[in-house]
């Protein structure tokens, strides 16, 4: 089953106008057409002229896009979030939870085991930090995406995050589905490992797996919410600085999140 972001165009590679319409919006082309007979006219129309038509239409489309971009490269990354001031944290929510919610009868004992914040420090950094002492607990930051007009994530191959901190691993969660009915939402996750200090982490869309195995593969076109989750399991000791050796403590400094072509 093809994702919703796939458009099916029916036409003839021998028709330049049909080909021109079909290649609009494409970034790559795999030419699989071949003549269904050995007649010279058919071979020339499909295997020769068809390739010419597709190549020319694709070149013309890219030339047109280059003029509209005013020289900006088609390989440019899409900026999803840049954390340069306290205002850039607007819309981000900090949430906490547990994979074993029924194990805690009172809210006080639950709250004492988890604490986290996402704030802009005096040093000019967006810092997501805290601790999770509760068994099965986690904390996360999330935000509904607001992409530039005309931009969709299905035109990109994955995410690029510039981050710093004490070298913890995190879970990146993408949520898809209609915003008007969250009961139909589907979640997809991929693990992200950071280093002590600053680094850039690439998370391809192909690495995301559905939380529910019966859900279809991720369709980036439908993504509407981005989440970064910390959980103590699968953590390794830090660099030995204060609090870093305890895998239940974490600090993640965010510089930007981009989509990679």
PDB file of C-alpha atoms in Angstrom, residues 58-194:
ATOM      1  CA  UNK A  58      13.015  17.105 -15.225  1.00  0.00           C
ATOM      2  CA  UNK A  59      15.735  19.587 -16.197  1.00  0.00           C
ATOM      3  CA  UNK A  60      13.171  22.244 -17.106  1.00  0.00           C
ATOM      4  CA  UNK A  61      11.379  21.727 -13.794  1.00  0.00           C
ATOM      5  CA  UNK A  62      14.600  22.141 -11.803  1.00  0.00           C
ATOM      6  CA  UNK A  63      15.531  25.257 -13.774  1.00  0.00           C
ATOM      7  CA  UNK A  64      12.128  26.741 -12.976  1.00  0.00           C
ATOM      8  CA  UNK A  65      12.518  25.887  -9.280  1.00  0.00           C
ATOM      9  CA  UNK A  66      16.004  27.434  -9.245  1.00  0.00           C
ATOM     10  CA  UNK A  67      14.571  30.710 -10.527  1.00  0.00           C
ATOM     11  CA  UNK A  68      11.841  30.663  -7.885  1.00  0.00           C
ATOM     12  CA  UNK A  69      14.397  29.948  -5.157  1.00  0.00           C
ATOM     13  CA  UNK A  70      16.486  32.895  -6.344  1.00  0.00           C
ATOM     14  CA  UNK A  71      19.673  30.854  -6.185  1.00  0.00           C
ATOM     15  CA  UNK A  72      18.921  28.918  -3.000  1.00  0.00           C
ATOM     16  CA  UNK A  73      20.032  25.286  -3.283  1.00  0.00           C
ATOM     17  CA  UNK A  74      17.433  22.534  -3.667  1.00  0.00           C
ATOM     18  CA  UNK A  75      19.511  20.594  -1.136  1.00  0.00           C
ATOM     19  CA  UNK A  76      18.801  23.129   1.593  1.00  0.00           C
ATOM     20  CA  UNK A  77      17.687  21.771   4.926  1.00  0.00           C
ATOM     21  CA  UNK A  78      14.257  22.694   6.260  1.00  0.00           C
ATOM     22  CA  UNK A  79      14.457  24.466   9.608  1.00  0.00           C
ATOM     23  CA  UNK A  80      11.903  22.966  11.994  1.00  0.00           C
ATOM     24  CA  UNK A  81      13.010  24.673  15.212  1.00  0.00           C
ATOM     25  CA  UNK A  82      15.868  26.946  16.236  1.00  0.00           C
ATOM     26  CA  UNK A  83      16.441  27.641  19.907  1.00  0.00           C
ATOM     27  CA  UNK A  84      18.002  31.099  20.013  1.00  0.00           C
ATOM     28  CA  UNK A  85      15.910  32.883  22.653  1.00  0.00           C
ATOM     29  CA  UNK A  86      13.331  32.279  25.360  1.00  0.00           C
ATOM     30  CA  UNK A  87      10.599  32.981  22.788  1.00  0.00           C
ATOM     31  CA  UNK A  88      11.734  29.967  20.768  1.00  0.00           C
ATOM     32  CA  UNK A  89      10.494  27.699  23.586  1.00  0.00           C
ATOM     33  CA  UNK A  90       6.918  28.883  23.114  1.00  0.00           C
ATOM     34  CA  UNK A  91       4.612  25.995  22.282  1.00  0.00           C
ATOM     35  CA  UNK A  92       6.887  23.317  23.729  1.00  0.00           C
ATOM     36  CA  UNK A  93       5.274  21.272  26.494  1.00  0.00           C
ATOM     37  CA  UNK A  94       6.989  19.238  29.207  1.00  0.00           C
ATOM     38  CA  UNK A  95       5.166  16.028  30.118  1.00  0.00           C
ATOM     39  CA  UNK A  96       5.920  13.090  32.364  1.00  0.00           C
ATOM     40  CA  UNK A  97       4.512   9.619  32.707  1.00  0.00           C
ATOM     41  CA  UNK A  98       5.184   5.983  33.441  1.00  0.00           C
ATOM     42  CA  UNK A  99       4.958   2.750  31.508  1.00  0.00           C
ATOM     43  CA  UNK A 100       3.475   1.254  34.710  1.00  0.00           C
ATOM     44  CA  UNK A 101       0.907   3.870  35.806  1.00  0.00           C
ATOM     45  CA  UNK A 102      -1.132   1.391  37.846  1.00  0.00           C
ATOM     46  CA  UNK A 103       1.827   0.722  40.120  1.00  0.00           C
ATOM     47  CA  UNK A 104       1.436   4.129  41.777  1.00  0.00           C
ATOM     48  CA  UNK A 105      -1.613   4.759  43.883  1.00  0.00           C
ATOM     49  CA  UNK A 106      -0.776   8.302  44.967  1.00  0.00           C
ATOM     50  CA  UNK A 107       0.362  11.206  42.862  1.00  0.00           C
ATOM     51  CA  UNK A 108       2.838  12.455  45.472  1.00  0.00           C
ATOM     52  CA  UNK A 109       5.093   9.400  45.368  1.00  0.00           C
ATOM     53  CA  UNK A 110       4.993   9.522  41.592  1.00  0.00           C
ATOM     54  CA  UNK A 111       5.914  13.206  41.373  1.00  0.00           C
ATOM     55  CA  UNK A 112       8.806  12.853  43.813  1.00  0.00           C
ATOM     56  CA  UNK A 113      10.506  10.403  41.481  1.00  0.00           C
ATOM     57  CA  UNK A 114      10.389  12.562  38.346  1.00  0.00           C
ATOM     58  CA  UNK A 115      11.293  16.157  37.677  1.00  0.00           C
ATOM     59  CA  UNK A 116      12.194  17.959  34.455  1.00  0.00           C
ATOM     60  CA  UNK A 117      12.176  21.408  32.893  1.00  0.00           C
ATOM     61  CA  UNK A 118      12.783  22.972  29.505  1.00  0.00           C
ATOM     62  CA  UNK A 119      14.157  26.472  29.983  1.00  0.00           C
ATOM     63  CA  UNK A 120      16.380  29.053  28.361  1.00  0.00           C
ATOM     64  CA  UNK A 121      19.445  29.444  30.563  1.00  0.00           C
ATOM     65  CA  UNK A 122      21.330  32.611  31.458  1.00  0.00           C
ATOM     66  CA  UNK A 123      24.086  31.352  29.192  1.00  0.00           C
ATOM     67  CA  UNK A 124      21.757  31.567  26.189  1.00  0.00           C
ATOM     68  CA  UNK A 125      20.987  27.859  25.801  1.00  0.00           C
ATOM     69  CA  UNK A 126      17.739  25.885  25.579  1.00  0.00           C
ATOM     70  CA  UNK A 127      18.159  23.182  28.224  1.00  0.00           C
ATOM     71  CA  UNK A 128      15.931  20.151  28.766  1.00  0.00           C
ATOM     72  CA  UNK A 129      17.124  18.624  32.045  1.00  0.00           C
ATOM     73  CA  UNK A 130      16.005  16.721  35.108  1.00  0.00           C
ATOM     74  CA  UNK A 131      15.872  13.238  36.593  1.00  0.00           C
ATOM     75  CA  UNK A 132      13.685  10.137  36.492  1.00  0.00           C
ATOM     76  CA  UNK A 133      13.927   7.952  39.594  1.00  0.00           C
ATOM     77  CA  UNK A 134      10.519   6.319  39.153  1.00  0.00           C
ATOM     78  CA  UNK A 135      10.583   2.772  37.824  1.00  0.00           C
ATOM     79  CA  UNK A 136       9.213   2.799  34.299  1.00  0.00           C
ATOM     80  CA  UNK A 137       9.022   6.595  34.296  1.00  0.00           C
ATOM     81  CA  UNK A 138       9.856   9.029  31.513  1.00  0.00           C
ATOM     82  CA  UNK A 139       9.805  12.751  30.721  1.00  0.00           C
ATOM     83  CA  UNK A 140       9.399  14.399  27.347  1.00  0.00           C
ATOM     84  CA  UNK A 141       9.112  17.671  25.488  1.00  0.00           C
ATOM     85  CA  UNK A 142       6.769  17.973  22.538  1.00  0.00           C
ATOM     86  CA  UNK A 143       5.383  20.515  20.120  1.00  0.00           C
ATOM     87  CA  UNK A 144       2.991  20.618  17.207  1.00  0.00           C
ATOM     88  CA  UNK A 145       4.904  21.400  14.047  1.00  0.00           C
ATOM     89  CA  UNK A 146       4.411  24.648  12.184  1.00  0.00           C
ATOM     90  CA  UNK A 147       6.195  24.312   8.854  1.00  0.00           C
ATOM     91  CA  UNK A 148       6.607  27.081   6.266  1.00  0.00           C
ATOM     92  CA  UNK A 149       3.780  27.347   3.756  1.00  0.00           C
ATOM     93  CA  UNK A 150       4.174  24.724   1.032  1.00  0.00           C
ATOM     94  CA  UNK A 151       6.709  22.632   2.981  1.00  0.00           C
ATOM     95  CA  UNK A 152       6.040  19.005   3.915  1.00  0.00           C
ATOM     96  CA  UNK A 153       8.356  16.455   5.503  1.00  0.00           C
ATOM     97  CA  UNK A 154       7.748  13.805   2.830  1.00  0.00           C
ATOM     98  CA  UNK A 155      10.193  15.696   0.587  1.00  0.00           C
ATOM     99  CA  UNK A 156      12.999  14.990   3.068  1.00  0.00           C
ATOM    100  CA  UNK A 157      14.920  11.895   4.140  1.00  0.00           C
ATOM    101  CA  UNK A 158      15.173  12.475   7.876  1.00  0.00           C
ATOM    102  CA  UNK A 159      15.931  14.787  10.784  1.00  0.00           C
ATOM    103  CA  UNK A 160      19.129  16.514  11.897  1.00  0.00           C
ATOM    104  CA  UNK A 161      19.487  17.704  15.491  1.00  0.00           C
ATOM    105  CA  UNK A 162      22.304  19.830  16.874  1.00  0.00           C
ATOM    106  CA  UNK A 163      22.474  19.026  20.574  1.00  0.00           C
ATOM    107  CA  UNK A 164      24.728  19.000  23.619  1.00  0.00           C
ATOM    108  CA  UNK A 165      24.609  17.567  27.107  1.00  0.00           C
ATOM    109  CA  UNK A 166      25.848  14.644  29.164  1.00  0.00           C
ATOM    110  CA  UNK A 167      25.676  11.949  26.498  1.00  0.00           C
ATOM    111  CA  UNK A 168      22.306  10.327  27.121  1.00  0.00           C
ATOM    112  CA  UNK A 169      20.155   8.478  24.609  1.00  0.00           C
ATOM    113  CA  UNK A 170      16.627   9.648  23.818  1.00  0.00           C
ATOM    114  CA  UNK A 171      13.547   8.512  21.961  1.00  0.00           C
ATOM    115  CA  UNK A 172      12.308  10.719  19.122  1.00  0.00           C
ATOM    116  CA  UNK A 173       8.567  10.313  18.565  1.00  0.00           C
ATOM    117  CA  UNK A 174       6.620  11.526  15.536  1.00  0.00           C
ATOM    118  CA  UNK A 175       2.841  11.642  15.690  1.00  0.00           C
ATOM    119  CA  UNK A 176       0.663  11.484  12.588  1.00  0.00           C
ATOM    120  CA  UNK A 177      -3.042  11.684  11.856  1.00  0.00           C
ATOM    121  CA  UNK A 178      -5.830  14.278  11.797  1.00  0.00           C
ATOM    122  CA  UNK A 179      -5.389  17.082  14.323  1.00  0.00           C
ATOM    123  CA  UNK A 180      -9.151  17.346  14.751  1.00  0.00           C
ATOM    124  CA  UNK A 181      -9.407  13.759  16.022  1.00  0.00           C
ATOM    125  CA  UNK A 182      -6.421  12.688  18.126  1.00  0.00           C
ATOM    126  CA  UNK A 183      -8.016   9.274  18.717  1.00  0.00           C
ATOM    127  CA  UNK A 184      -6.893   8.383  15.192  1.00  0.00           C
ATOM    128  CA  UNK A 185      -3.308   9.492  15.780  1.00  0.00           C
ATOM    129  CA  UNK A 186      -0.453   7.069  15.224  1.00  0.00           C
ATOM    130  CA  UNK A 187       2.963   7.303  16.880  1.00  0.00           C
ATOM    131  CA  UNK A 188       6.357   6.295  15.518  1.00  0.00           C
ATOM    132  CA  UNK A 189       9.632   6.162  17.425  1.00  0.00           C
ATOM    133  CA  UNK A 190      13.372   6.035  16.774  1.00  0.00           C
ATOM    134  CA  UNK A 191      16.264   6.090  19.232  1.00  0.00           C
ATOM    135  CA  UNK A 192      18.792   8.907  19.235  1.00  0.00           C
ATOM    136  CA  UNK A 193      22.205   8.609  20.907  1.00  0.00           C
ATOM    137  CA  UNK A 194      24.132  11.751  21.857  1.00  0.00           C
TER     138      UNK A 194
END
